[in-house]
CSV table of C-alpha atoms and ligand atoms in Angstrom, one decimal:
chain,number,residue,atom,x,y,z
A,1,UNK,CA,-33.1,-21.1,48.6
A,2,UNK,CA,-34.3,-19.5,45.4
A,3,UNK,CA,-31.3,-21.0,43.7
A,4,UNK,CA,-32.2,-24.5,44.9
A,5,UNK,CA,-35.9,-24.0,43.9
A,6,UNK,CA,-34.9,-22.9,40.3
A,7,UNK,CA,-32.6,-25.9,40.0
A,8,UNK,CA,-35.4,-28.3,41.0
A,9,UNK,CA,-37.7,-26.4,38.7
A,10,UNK,CA,-35.2,-26.9,35.8
A,11,UNK,CA,-35.0,-30.6,36.4
A,12,UNK,CA,-38.8,-30.7,36.5
A,13,UNK,CA,-39.0,-28.8,33.3
A,14,UNK,CA,-36.5,-31.1,31.7
A,15,UNK,CA,-38.5,-34.1,32.8
A,16,UNK,CA,-41.8,-32.7,31.5
A,17,UNK,CA,-40.2,-31.7,28.3
A,18,UNK,CA,-38.8,-35.1,27.8
A,19,UNK,CA,-42.3,-36.5,27.6
A,20,UNK,CA,-42.7,-35.5,24.0
A,21,UNK,CA,-40.9,-33.9,21.1
A,22,UNK,CA,-37.1,-34.0,20.4
A,23,UNK,CA,-36.4,-35.6,23.7
A,24,UNK,CA,-38.6,-38.5,22.6
A,25,UNK,CA,-36.0,-39.4,20.0
A,26,UNK,CA,-33.3,-39.5,22.7
A,27,UNK,CA,-35.4,-41.7,24.9
A,28,UNK,CA,-36.1,-44.1,22.0
A,29,UNK,CA,-32.3,-44.3,21.5
A,30,UNK,CA,-31.8,-44.9,25.1
A,31,UNK,CA,-34.4,-47.7,25.2
A,32,UNK,CA,-32.8,-49.3,22.2
A,33,UNK,CA,-29.4,-49.2,23.8
A,34,UNK,CA,-30.8,-50.6,27.0
A,35,UNK,CA,-32.6,-53.4,25.1
A,36,UNK,CA,-29.4,-54.4,23.2
A,37,UNK,CA,-27.5,-54.3,26.5
A,38,UNK,CA,-29.9,-56.9,28.0
A,39,UNK,CA,-29.7,-58.9,24.8
A,40,UNK,CA,-25.9,-58.9,25.0
A,41,UNK,CA,-26.0,-59.9,28.6
A,42,UNK,CA,-28.5,-62.7,28.1
A,43,UNK,CA,-26.9,-64.0,24.9
A,44,UNK,CA,-23.4,-64.2,26.5
A,45,UNK,CA,-24.7,-65.6,29.8
A,46,UNK,CA,-26.8,-68.3,28.3
A,47,UNK,CA,-24.1,-68.9,25.7
A,48,UNK,CA,-21.6,-69.8,28.4
A,49,UNK,CA,-24.2,-71.8,30.3
A,50,UNK,CA,-25.1,-74.0,27.3
A,51,UNK,CA,-21.5,-74.1,26.1
A,52,UNK,CA,-20.6,-75.8,29.4
A,53,UNK,CA,-23.3,-78.3,28.7
A,54,UNK,CA,-22.1,-78.7,25.1
A,55,UNK,CA,-25.4,-77.7,23.6
A,56,UNK,CA,-23.9,-76.1,20.5
A,57,UNK,CA,-27.1,-75.4,18.6
A,58,UNK,CA,-28.3,-73.2,21.6
A,59,UNK,CA,-24.9,-71.6,21.8
A,60,UNK,CA,-25.4,-70.7,18.1
A,61,UNK,CA,-28.7,-69.0,18.9
A,62,UNK,CA,-27.1,-67.1,21.8
A,63,UNK,CA,-24.5,-65.9,19.3
A,64,UNK,CA,-27.3,-64.6,17.1
A,65,UNK,CA,-28.5,-62.6,20.1
A,66,UNK,CA,-25.0,-61.2,20.8
A,67,UNK,CA,-24.4,-60.2,17.1
A,68,UNK,CA,-27.9,-58.9,16.9
A,69,UNK,CA,-27.3,-56.6,19.9
A,70,UNK,CA,-24.1,-55.3,18.3
A,71,UNK,CA,-26.0,-54.5,15.1
A,72,UNK,CA,-28.7,-52.7,17.0
A,73,UNK,CA,-26.1,-50.6,18.8
A,74,UNK,CA,-24.4,-49.8,15.5
A,75,UNK,CA,-27.6,-48.7,13.9
A,76,UNK,CA,-28.8,-46.7,16.9
A,77,UNK,CA,-25.5,-44.8,17.1
A,78,UNK,CA,-25.8,-43.9,13.4
A,79,UNK,CA,-29.2,-42.5,14.2
A,80,UNK,CA,-31.1,-45.2,12.2
A,81,UNK,CA,-33.6,-45.6,15.0
A,82,UNK,CA,-36.2,-47.3,12.8
A,83,UNK,CA,-33.9,-49.8,11.3
A,84,UNK,CA,-32.4,-50.5,14.7
A,85,UNK,CA,-36.0,-51.2,16.0
A,86,UNK,CA,-36.8,-53.5,13.1
A,87,UNK,CA,-33.5,-55.4,13.6
A,88,UNK,CA,-34.2,-55.7,17.3
A,89,UNK,CA,-37.7,-57.1,16.9
A,90,UNK,CA,-36.7,-59.4,14.0
A,91,UNK,CA,-33.9,-61.0,16.0
A,92,UNK,CA,-35.8,-61.3,19.3
A,93,UNK,CA,-38.8,-62.8,17.5
A,94,UNK,CA,-36.6,-65.3,15.7
A,95,UNK,CA,-34.6,-66.4,18.7
A,96,UNK,CA,-37.5,-66.7,21.1
A,97,UNK,CA,-39.7,-68.6,18.6
A,98,UNK,CA,-37.0,-71.1,17.7
A,99,UNK,CA,-36.1,-71.7,21.3
A,100,UNK,CA,-39.7,-72.2,22.3
A,101,UNK,CA,-40.5,-74.4,19.3
A,102,UNK,CA,-37.4,-76.6,19.1
A,103,UNK,CA,-35.8,-76.6,22.5
A,104,UNK,CA,-38.5,-75.8,25.0
A,105,UNK,CA,-40.9,-78.6,24.0
A,106,UNK,CA,-43.7,-79.1,26.6
A,107,UNK,CA,-44.8,-82.4,28.1
A,108,UNK,CA,-47.2,-83.5,30.9
A,109,UNK,CA,-44.5,-82.8,33.6
A,110,UNK,CA,-43.0,-79.5,32.5
A,111,UNK,CA,-45.0,-76.8,30.5
A,112,UNK,CA,-43.5,-74.5,27.9
A,113,UNK,CA,-42.4,-71.1,29.2
A,114,UNK,CA,-40.1,-69.3,26.7
A,115,UNK,CA,-43.0,-68.3,24.5
A,116,UNK,CA,-44.3,-65.9,27.2
A,117,UNK,CA,-41.6,-63.4,26.1
A,118,UNK,CA,-43.7,-63.0,22.9
A,119,UNK,CA,-46.3,-61.1,25.0
A,120,UNK,CA,-44.1,-58.2,26.1
A,121,UNK,CA,-42.6,-58.2,22.6
A,122,UNK,CA,-46.0,-57.6,21.1
A,123,UNK,CA,-46.6,-54.7,23.5
A,124,UNK,CA,-43.2,-53.3,22.8
A,125,UNK,CA,-43.8,-53.4,19.1
A,126,UNK,CA,-47.0,-51.3,19.4
A,127,UNK,CA,-45.0,-48.8,21.4
A,128,UNK,CA,-41.9,-48.7,19.2
A,129,UNK,CA,-43.7,-48.5,15.9
A,130,UNK,CA,-46.6,-46.3,17.1
A,131,UNK,CA,-45.7,-43.5,14.6
A,132,UNK,CA,-45.0,-45.9,11.8
A,133,UNK,CA,-47.1,-47.4,9.0
A,134,UNK,CA,-50.2,-49.4,9.8
A,135,UNK,CA,-48.4,-52.7,8.7
A,136,UNK,CA,-45.4,-52.2,10.9
A,137,UNK,CA,-47.4,-51.1,13.9
A,138,UNK,CA,-50.0,-53.9,13.9
A,139,UNK,CA,-48.1,-56.4,11.8
A,140,UNK,CA,-45.2,-57.0,14.2
A,141,UNK,CA,-47.5,-57.1,17.3
A,142,UNK,CA,-50.0,-59.5,15.7
A,143,UNK,CA,-47.3,-61.7,14.4
A,144,UNK,CA,-45.9,-62.0,18.0
A,145,UNK,CA,-49.4,-62.8,19.3
A,146,UNK,CA,-50.1,-65.3,16.6
A,147,UNK,CA,-46.8,-67.1,17.3
A,148,UNK,CA,-47.7,-67.0,21.1
A,149,UNK,CA,-51.0,-68.6,20.4
A,150,UNK,CA,-49.6,-71.3,18.2
A,151,UNK,CA,-46.8,-72.2,20.6
A,152,UNK,CA,-49.3,-72.2,23.5
A,153,UNK,CA,-51.5,-74.7,21.7
A,154,UNK,CA,-48.9,-77.2,20.3
A,155,UNK,CA,-46.7,-79.9,21.8
A,156,UNK,CA,-45.1,-81.2,18.7
A,157,UNK,CA,-41.6,-80.3,17.7
A,158,UNK,CA,-40.3,-80.3,14.1
A,159,UNK,CA,-36.9,-81.4,15.4
A,160,UNK,CA,-37.6,-83.7,18.4
A,161,UNK,CA,-33.9,-84.6,18.8
A,162,UNK,CA,-33.1,-81.1,20.0
A,163,UNK,CA,-35.6,-80.9,22.9
A,164,UNK,CA,-34.0,-80.0,26.2
A,165,UNK,CA,-34.3,-82.3,29.2
A,166,UNK,CA,-37.0,-81.7,31.8
A,167,UNK,CA,-34.4,-81.0,34.5
A,168,UNK,CA,-32.9,-78.1,32.5
A,169,UNK,CA,-36.4,-76.7,31.6
A,170,UNK,CA,-37.9,-77.2,35.1
A,171,UNK,CA,-35.5,-74.7,36.7
A,172,UNK,CA,-36.4,-72.0,34.2
A,173,UNK,CA,-40.2,-72.2,34.1
A,174,UNK,CA,-41.2,-69.8,36.9
A,175,UNK,CA,-38.3,-67.5,36.3
A,176,UNK,CA,-39.1,-67.2,32.6
A,177,UNK,CA,-42.8,-66.6,33.2
A,178,UNK,CA,-42.2,-64.0,36.0
A,179,UNK,CA,-39.6,-62.2,33.9
A,180,UNK,CA,-41.8,-62.1,30.8
A,181,UNK,CA,-44.9,-60.9,32.7
A,182,UNK,CA,-42.9,-58.3,34.7
A,183,UNK,CA,-41.6,-56.9,31.4
A,184,UNK,CA,-45.1,-56.8,30.0
A,185,UNK,CA,-46.3,-55.0,33.1
A,186,UNK,CA,-43.5,-52.4,32.8
A,187,UNK,CA,-44.3,-51.8,29.2
A,188,UNK,CA,-48.0,-51.3,29.9
A,189,UNK,CA,-47.1,-48.8,32.6
A,190,UNK,CA,-44.9,-46.9,30.1
A,191,UNK,CA,-47.7,-46.9,27.6
A,192,UNK,CA,-50.2,-45.7,30.1
A,193,UNK,CA,-47.9,-42.8,31.2
A,194,UNK,CA,-47.3,-41.8,27.6
A,195,UNK,CA,-51.0,-41.6,26.8
A,196,UNK,CA,-51.6,-39.6,30.0
A,197,UNK,CA,-48.9,-37.1,29.4
A,198,UNK,CA,-49.8,-36.7,25.7
A,199,UNK,CA,-53.5,-36.1,26.6
A,200,UNK,CA,-52.4,-33.6,29.3
A,201,UNK,CA,-50.2,-31.7,26.9
A,202,UNK,CA,-53.0,-31.7,24.3
A,203,UNK,CA,-55.5,-30.4,26.8
A,204,UNK,CA,-53.0,-27.7,27.9
A,205,UNK,CA,-52.4,-26.8,24.3
A,206,UNK,CA,-56.1,-26.4,23.7
A,207,UNK,CA,-56.2,-23.8,26.5
A,208,UNK,CA,-52.9,-22.1,25.6
A,209,UNK,CA,-54.5,-19.7,23.0
A,210,UNK,CA,-57.4,-18.8,25.3
A,211,UNK,CA,-55.2,-18.3,28.3
A,212,UNK,CA,-52.7,-16.2,26.3
A,213,UNK,CA,-49.8,-18.5,27.0
A,214,UNK,CA,-48.4,-18.3,23.4
A,215,UNK,CA,-45.9,-15.6,22.5
A,216,UNK,CA,-43.9,-14.7,19.4
A,217,UNK,CA,-40.2,-14.2,19.7
A,218,UNK,CA,-38.3,-12.5,16.9
A,219,UNK,CA,-34.9,-13.7,15.5
A,220,UNK,CA,-33.1,-10.9,13.7
A,221,UNK,CA,-32.0,-11.4,10.0
A,222,UNK,CA,-29.0,-9.3,9.0
A,223,UNK,CA,-27.3,-8.3,5.8
A,224,UNK,CA,-23.6,-8.6,5.1
A,225,UNK,CA,-23.0,-5.1,6.7
A,226,UNK,CA,-24.5,-6.4,9.9
A,227,UNK,CA,-27.7,-4.3,9.6
A,228,UNK,CA,-31.0,-5.8,10.6
A,229,UNK,CA,-33.3,-6.3,7.6
A,230,UNK,CA,-36.0,-8.3,9.2
A,231,UNK,CA,-36.9,-11.0,11.6
A,232,UNK,CA,-38.4,-14.5,11.7
A,233,UNK,CA,-41.3,-14.9,14.1
A,234,UNK,CA,-40.9,-18.0,16.3
A,235,UNK,CA,-43.5,-19.4,18.6
A,236,UNK,CA,-42.9,-19.8,22.3
A,237,UNK,CA,-45.4,-21.4,24.7
A,238,UNK,CA,-45.0,-20.1,28.2
A,239,UNK,CA,-46.6,-22.9,30.2
A,240,UNK,CA,-47.6,-22.3,33.8
A,241,UNK,CA,-45.8,-25.5,35.0
A,242,UNK,CA,-43.6,-26.6,32.2
A,243,UNK,CA,-41.9,-23.2,31.7
A,244,UNK,CA,-41.1,-22.1,28.2
A,245,UNK,CA,-41.9,-24.9,25.7
A,246,UNK,CA,-40.1,-24.8,22.4
A,247,UNK,CA,-42.0,-25.4,19.1
A,248,UNK,CA,-40.1,-28.6,18.5
A,249,UNK,CA,-42.1,-30.0,21.4
A,250,UNK,CA,-45.6,-29.0,20.5
A,251,UNK,CA,-45.9,-28.1,16.8
A,252,UNK,CA,-46.1,-31.7,15.7
A,253,UNK,CA,-48.9,-32.3,18.3
A,254,UNK,CA,-50.6,-29.2,17.1
A,255,UNK,CA,-50.5,-30.5,13.6
A,256,UNK,CA,-51.9,-33.9,14.5
A,257,UNK,CA,-54.7,-32.4,16.5
A,258,UNK,CA,-55.6,-29.7,14.0
A,259,UNK,CA,-54.8,-27.1,16.7
A,260,UNK,CA,-52.2,-25.7,14.3
A,261,UNK,CA,-55.0,-24.0,12.4
A,262,UNK,CA,-56.2,-21.5,15.1
A,263,UNK,CA,-52.6,-21.2,16.4
A,264,UNK,CA,-51.2,-20.5,12.9
A,265,UNK,CA,-53.9,-17.9,12.3
A,266,UNK,CA,-53.1,-16.3,15.6
A,267,UNK,CA,-49.4,-16.1,14.7
A,268,UNK,CA,-50.3,-14.5,11.3
A,269,UNK,CA,-52.5,-12.0,13.1
A,270,UNK,CA,-49.9,-11.0,15.7
A,271,UNK,CA,-47.2,-10.7,12.9
A,272,UNK,CA,-49.5,-8.4,10.8
A,273,UNK,CA,-50.3,-6.3,13.9
A,274,UNK,CA,-46.6,-6.0,14.6
A,275,UNK,CA,-45.9,-4.9,11.1
A,276,UNK,CA,-48.6,-2.3,11.3
A,277,UNK,CA,-47.0,-0.9,14.5
A,278,UNK,CA,-43.6,-0.8,12.8
A,279,UNK,CA,-45.1,0.9,9.7
A,280,UNK,CA,-45.3,4.2,11.7
A,281,UNK,CA,-41.8,4.0,13.2
A,282,UNK,CA,-39.1,5.4,10.9
A,283,UNK,CA,-36.4,3.0,12.2
A,284,UNK,CA,-38.6,0.0,11.9
A,285,UNK,CA,-40.7,0.4,8.8
A,286,UNK,CA,-38.1,-1.2,6.5
A,287,UNK,CA,-38.2,-4.5,8.4
A,288,UNK,CA,-39.6,-7.6,6.9
A,289,UNK,CA,-41.2,-10.2,9.1
A,290,UNK,CA,-41.2,-13.9,8.3
A,291,UNK,CA,-43.9,-16.3,9.5
A,292,UNK,CA,-43.7,-20.1,9.4
A,293,UNK,CA,-46.7,-21.7,7.7
A,294,UNK,CA,-47.5,-25.4,8.5
A,295,UNK,CA,-48.6,-27.7,5.6
A,296,UNK,CA,-52.2,-28.1,6.9
A,297,UNK,CA,-52.5,-24.4,7.4
A,298,UNK,CA,-51.5,-23.8,3.8
A,299,UNK,CA,-53.9,-26.6,2.6
A,300,UNK,CA,-57.0,-24.8,3.9
A,301,UNK,CA,-59.3,-23.7,1.0
A,302,UNK,CA,-59.4,-20.1,2.4
A,303,UNK,CA,-55.8,-19.7,3.3
A,304,UNK,CA,-55.2,-17.0,0.8
A,305,UNK,CA,-58.2,-14.9,1.8
A,306,UNK,CA,-57.2,-15.3,5.4
A,307,UNK,CA,-53.8,-13.7,4.7
A,308,UNK,CA,-55.2,-11.0,2.5
A,309,UNK,CA,-57.9,-10.1,5.0
A,310,UNK,CA,-55.3,-9.6,7.7
A,311,UNK,CA,-53.1,-7.5,5.4
A,312,UNK,CA,-56.1,-5.4,4.6
A,313,UNK,CA,-57.2,-5.1,8.2
A,314,UNK,CA,-53.8,-3.9,9.4
A,315,UNK,CA,-53.2,-1.8,6.3
A,316,UNK,CA,-49.6,-3.1,5.9
A,317,UNK,CA,-47.3,-3.3,3.0
A,318,UNK,CA,-47.8,-6.9,1.8
A,319,UNK,CA,-44.2,-7.2,0.7
A,320,UNK,CA,-43.1,-6.8,4.4
A,321,UNK,CA,-44.8,-10.1,5.2
A,322,UNK,CA,-42.9,-13.2,4.2
A,323,UNK,CA,-44.5,-16.6,4.5
A,324,UNK,CA,-42.1,-19.5,5.1
A,325,UNK,CA,-43.2,-22.7,3.4
A,326,UNK,CA,-41.4,-26.1,3.7
A,327,UNK,CA,-40.5,-28.6,1.1
A,328,UNK,CA,-42.7,-31.3,2.7
A,329,UNK,CA,-45.8,-29.4,1.8
A,330,UNK,CA,-44.8,-29.4,-1.9
A,331,UNK,CA,-45.4,-33.1,-2.3
A,332,UNK,CA,-49.1,-33.1,-3.0
A,333,UNK,CA,-51.2,-31.3,-5.5
A,334,UNK,CA,-48.7,-29.0,-7.1
A,335,UNK,CA,-51.4,-27.2,-9.1
A,336,UNK,CA,-53.3,-26.1,-6.0
A,337,UNK,CA,-50.0,-25.0,-4.3
A,338,UNK,CA,-48.9,-23.0,-7.3
A,339,UNK,CA,-52.3,-21.4,-7.6
A,340,UNK,CA,-52.3,-20.3,-4.0
A,341,UNK,CA,-48.6,-19.1,-4.1
A,342,UNK,CA,-49.3,-17.1,-7.3
A,343,UNK,CA,-52.3,-15.4,-5.7
A,344,UNK,CA,-50.2,-14.4,-2.7
A,345,UNK,CA,-47.4,-13.2,-4.8
A,346,UNK,CA,-49.8,-11.2,-7.0
A,347,UNK,CA,-50.9,-9.4,-3.9
A,348,UNK,CA,-47.3,-8.6,-3.0
A,349,UNK,CA,-46.7,-11.2,-0.2
A,350,UNK,CA,-43.1,-12.6,-0.1
A,351,UNK,CA,-42.7,-16.4,-0.1
A,352,UNK,CA,-39.6,-18.3,1.0
A,353,UNK,CA,-38.7,-22.0,1.1
A,354,UNK,CA,-37.6,-23.0,4.6
A,355,UNK,CA,-35.1,-25.7,5.5
A,356,UNK,CA,-34.1,-25.9,1.9
A,357,UNK,CA,-32.2,-29.0,1.0
A,358,UNK,CA,-33.7,-31.3,3.6
A,359,UNK,CA,-36.7,-32.4,1.7
A,360,UNK,CA,-37.2,-34.0,-1.7
A,361,UNK,CA,-38.1,-31.1,-3.9
A,362,UNK,CA,-36.6,-31.4,-7.4
A,363,UNK,CA,-35.0,-28.4,-9.0
A,364,UNK,CA,-37.8,-28.6,-11.6
A,365,UNK,CA,-40.3,-27.8,-8.9
A,366,UNK,CA,-38.3,-24.9,-7.5
A,367,UNK,CA,-38.2,-23.4,-11.0
A,368,UNK,CA,-42.0,-23.6,-11.3
A,369,UNK,CA,-42.7,-22.0,-7.9
A,370,UNK,CA,-43.2,-18.3,-7.5
A,371,UNK,CA,-40.7,-17.9,-4.7
A,372,UNK,CA,-38.7,-14.9,-3.5
A,373,UNK,CA,-36.3,-16.6,-1.2
A,374,UNK,CA,-34.5,-19.9,-0.2
A,375,UNK,CA,-33.4,-20.5,3.3
A,376,UNK,CA,-30.4,-22.8,3.5
A,377,UNK,CA,-31.0,-25.2,6.3
A,378,UNK,CA,-28.9,-24.9,9.4
A,379,UNK,CA,-27.7,-28.5,9.1
A,380,UNK,CA,-25.6,-27.6,6.0
A,381,UNK,CA,-24.4,-24.3,7.6
A,382,UNK,CA,-23.3,-26.2,10.8
A,383,UNK,CA,-20.4,-28.1,9.1
A,384,UNK,CA,-19.8,-25.8,6.2
A,385,UNK,CA,-16.2,-25.3,7.3
A,386,UNK,CA,-15.2,-28.9,8.0
A,387,UNK,CA,-17.4,-30.9,5.6
A,388,UNK,CA,-16.6,-30.6,1.9
A,389,UNK,CA,-20.0,-31.9,0.8
A,390,UNK,CA,-21.9,-29.4,3.0
A,391,UNK,CA,-19.7,-26.7,1.6
A,392,UNK,CA,-20.6,-27.8,-1.9
A,393,UNK,CA,-24.3,-27.9,-1.1
A,394,UNK,CA,-24.2,-24.4,0.3
A,395,UNK,CA,-22.3,-23.1,-2.7
A,396,UNK,CA,-24.8,-24.9,-5.0
A,397,UNK,CA,-27.8,-23.2,-3.2
A,398,UNK,CA,-26.2,-19.8,-3.4
A,399,UNK,CA,-25.5,-20.3,-7.2
A,400,UNK,CA,-29.1,-21.6,-7.7
A,401,UNK,CA,-30.4,-18.5,-5.9
A,402,UNK,CA,-28.4,-16.3,-8.1
A,403,UNK,CA,-29.4,-17.9,-11.4
A,404,UNK,CA,-33.1,-18.1,-10.5
A,405,UNK,CA,-33.0,-14.6,-9.1
A,406,UNK,CA,-33.9,-15.6,-5.6
A,407,UNK,CA,-32.7,-14.2,-2.3
A,408,UNK,CA,-30.9,-16.7,-0.1
A,409,UNK,CA,-30.9,-16.5,3.7
A,410,UNK,CA,-28.4,-18.7,5.6
A,411,UNK,CA,-29.9,-20.1,8.8
A,412,UNK,CA,-28.1,-21.3,11.9
A,413,UNK,CA,-25.0,-19.1,11.5
A,414,UNK,CA,-23.1,-19.6,14.7
A,415,UNK,CA,-19.5,-18.7,14.0
A,416,UNK,CA,-17.6,-15.9,12.3
A,417,UNK,CA,-15.9,-18.6,10.2
A,418,UNK,CA,-19.3,-19.7,8.8
A,419,UNK,CA,-20.3,-16.2,8.2
A,420,UNK,CA,-17.1,-15.4,6.3
A,421,UNK,CA,-17.5,-18.6,4.2
A,422,UNK,CA,-21.0,-17.5,3.3
A,423,UNK,CA,-20.0,-14.0,2.5
A,424,UNK,CA,-17.1,-15.2,0.3
A,425,UNK,CA,-19.6,-17.3,-1.6
A,426,UNK,CA,-22.0,-14.5,-2.3
A,427,UNK,CA,-24.6,-14.9,0.6
A,428,UNK,CA,-26.1,-11.6,1.5
A,429,UNK,CA,-28.6,-12.5,4.4
A,430,UNK,CA,-27.9,-14.3,7.6
A,431,UNK,CA,-29.8,-15.5,10.7
A,432,UNK,CA,-28.3,-17.3,13.6
A,433,UNK,CA,-27.0,-17.3,17.2
A,434,UNK,CA,-23.8,-15.5,16.0
A,435,UNK,CA,-26.0,-12.4,15.8
A,436,UNK,CA,-28.8,-13.2,18.2
A,437,UNK,CA,-31.3,-15.8,19.4
A,438,UNK,CA,-35.0,-15.2,19.0
A,439,UNK,CA,-35.9,-12.3,21.3
A,440,UNK,CA,-39.1,-11.0,23.0
A,441,UNK,CA,-40.5,-8.1,21.1
A,442,UNK,CA,-38.9,-5.3,23.2
A,443,UNK,CA,-35.5,-6.8,23.1
A,444,UNK,CA,-35.8,-7.3,19.4
A,445,UNK,CA,-36.7,-3.7,18.9
A,446,UNK,CA,-33.7,-2.6,20.9
A,447,UNK,CA,-31.5,-4.9,18.9
A,448,UNK,CA,-32.9,-3.6,15.6
A,449,UNK,CA,-32.4,0.0,16.7
A,450,UNK,CA,-28.8,-0.7,17.6
A,451,UNK,CA,-28.2,-2.4,14.2
A,452,UNK,CA,-29.8,0.1,11.8
A,453,UNK,CA,-28.0,2.4,9.5
A,454,UNK,CA,-28.0,5.9,10.9
A,455,UNK,CA,-30.7,8.0,9.3
B,501,C2E,P1,-37.3,-23.0,11.5
B,501,C2E,O1,-38.4,-22.2,10.9
B,501,C2E,O2,-36.3,-23.6,10.7
B,501,C2E,O3,-36.7,-21.9,12.6
B,501,C2E,C1,-35.3,-21.9,12.9
B,501,C2E,C2,-35.0,-22.6,14.2
B,501,C2E,O4,-33.6,-22.6,14.3
B,501,C2E,C3,-35.6,-21.8,15.4
B,501,C2E,O5,-35.9,-22.8,16.4
B,501,C2E,C4,-34.4,-21.0,15.8
B,501,C2E,O6,-34.4,-20.6,17.2
B,501,C2E,C5,-33.3,-22.0,15.5
B,501,C2E,N1,-32.0,-21.3,15.3
B,501,C2E,C6,-31.8,-20.1,14.8
B,501,C2E,N2,-30.5,-19.8,14.7
B,501,C2E,C7,-29.8,-20.9,15.2
B,501,C2E,C8,-28.5,-21.2,15.4
B,501,C2E,O7,-27.6,-20.4,15.1
B,501,C2E,N3,-28.2,-22.4,15.8
B,501,C2E,C9,-29.1,-23.3,16.2
B,501,C2E,N4,-28.7,-24.5,16.6
B,501,C2E,N5,-30.4,-23.0,16.0
B,501,C2E,C10,-30.8,-21.8,15.5
B,501,C2E,P2,-37.3,-22.8,17.1
B,501,C2E,O8,-37.7,-21.5,17.5
B,501,C2E,O9,-37.1,-23.9,18.2
B,501,C2E,O10,-38.3,-23.4,16.0
B,501,C2E,C11,-38.2,-24.7,15.5
B,501,C2E,C12,-39.1,-24.9,14.4
B,501,C2E,O11,-40.5,-24.8,14.8
B,501,C2E,C13,-39.0,-23.8,13.3
B,501,C2E,O12,-37.9,-24.1,12.5
B,501,C2E,C14,-40.3,-24.0,12.6
B,501,C2E,O13,-40.3,-25.0,11.7
B,501,C2E,C15,-41.3,-24.4,13.8
B,501,C2E,N6,-42.0,-23.2,14.2
B,501,C2E,C16,-41.6,-22.1,15.0
B,501,C2E,N7,-42.6,-21.2,15.1
B,501,C2E,C17,-43.6,-21.7,14.3
B,501,C2E,C18,-44.9,-21.2,13.9
B,501,C2E,O14,-45.4,-20.1,14.3
B,501,C2E,N8,-45.7,-21.9,13.1
B,501,C2E,C19,-45.3,-23.1,12.6
B,501,C2E,N9,-46.1,-23.8,11.8
B,501,C2E,N10,-44.1,-23.6,12.9
B,501,C2E,C20,-43.3,-22.9,13.7
B,502,MG,MG1,-38.6,-20.9,9.6
B,503,MG,MG1,-35.5,-23.3,8.9
């Protein structure tokens, strides 16, 4: 019975988790594949229908649909979700508008119906490009509505010779209108659900701090001898209904709503409190604790005083605290960033650059930043054995670390082969599932005691 309940619970958690975050991307891909499948079906079906009637210009348009569907599938499979969406909307807009304008020409007996598809297309554009630029989000939707309005209000065709006969059009009128409106209805329903689940998650996140649902887990960082030298603090949200929610599913929302500021401060405070506990334990006092800092957190005017106050309050050795910054935050206002980083370094705080290699920072920037440490992103470590360019990047980062006198931590080490490659190329610090996942505090302390040099 308990087994069954936990199985149902896991499905429920998966469903709730899929509402936002990483799963969102998978859902977008699935939607794109579904849309291209429908395009393929319609294109080939209508192509055969009009081929039998020897309407070659319409067969040509159906061919555009088929080829378009294949392009969308190709782009989606290569993870180019945005390009796939642009291609999908471009092709559908073109085909629907041309059919409505040239072939589905209205008269007193039979009205035009194809242009109704532009309504769900407008709604789908708002949904698909909701996280994109203003122009893409509103431009595509407004273009669809404008075309709908123009087609609803005109009867003239630029190419009168191509208009389909009333008998062919008559059969399709109600089917087309019903199909278009049902699609619109389904899209509105999806939109409404999305708004509701996002608002719910946001409301829950607001309460998470107050209700003590946030926790820090600690992922060990080891040296080449397999001894623990520190940990990275990683947030976990233990939600009463959703179960454990990973940061990938709520950090972005926290950023967008500004909730990351109180949450980030809480993380810093817990980390400093932990360091102050370890300070008095002989087998723990050497450990360094890394904390992830989000861009908006770092941008606060009083970020440096916040950190220094905590160090002071908990009376900890500042060099045991390491702040992990990301390349994305280095894009704006370098002067301010360097000033803050220098102030932190001057007080002894360690600074590392997380996910190194995935952003756009130039080597010139890296040289100017007062950093202690680079963290090689796990995406390079993953294929370091099989992929020569990843291997070259990893070697390059290790060499860069050496020549700039920076420590280098390899993230996401999962296999002994990866570890060996890294050791052979001079890497001295490691983090990854090969050693341990992020652990609750007590488990981490046990792990650290088991992996400490005997006194
Ligand atoms: P990150 O800082 O790059 O953290 C490393 C992530 O990789 C963690 O995921 C960790 O569990 C995972 N990881 C570690 N070793 C392996 C491995 O061997 N294989 C694989 N596949 N993954 C591994 P997690 O805990 O889900 O955190 C994801 C991201 O969320 C973090 O990436 C960080 O950017 C952000 N994050 C986590 N905690 C905080 C926080 O307190 N504040 C802020 N601003 N961001 C946080
Ligand atoms: Mg990190
Ligand atoms: Mg990282």
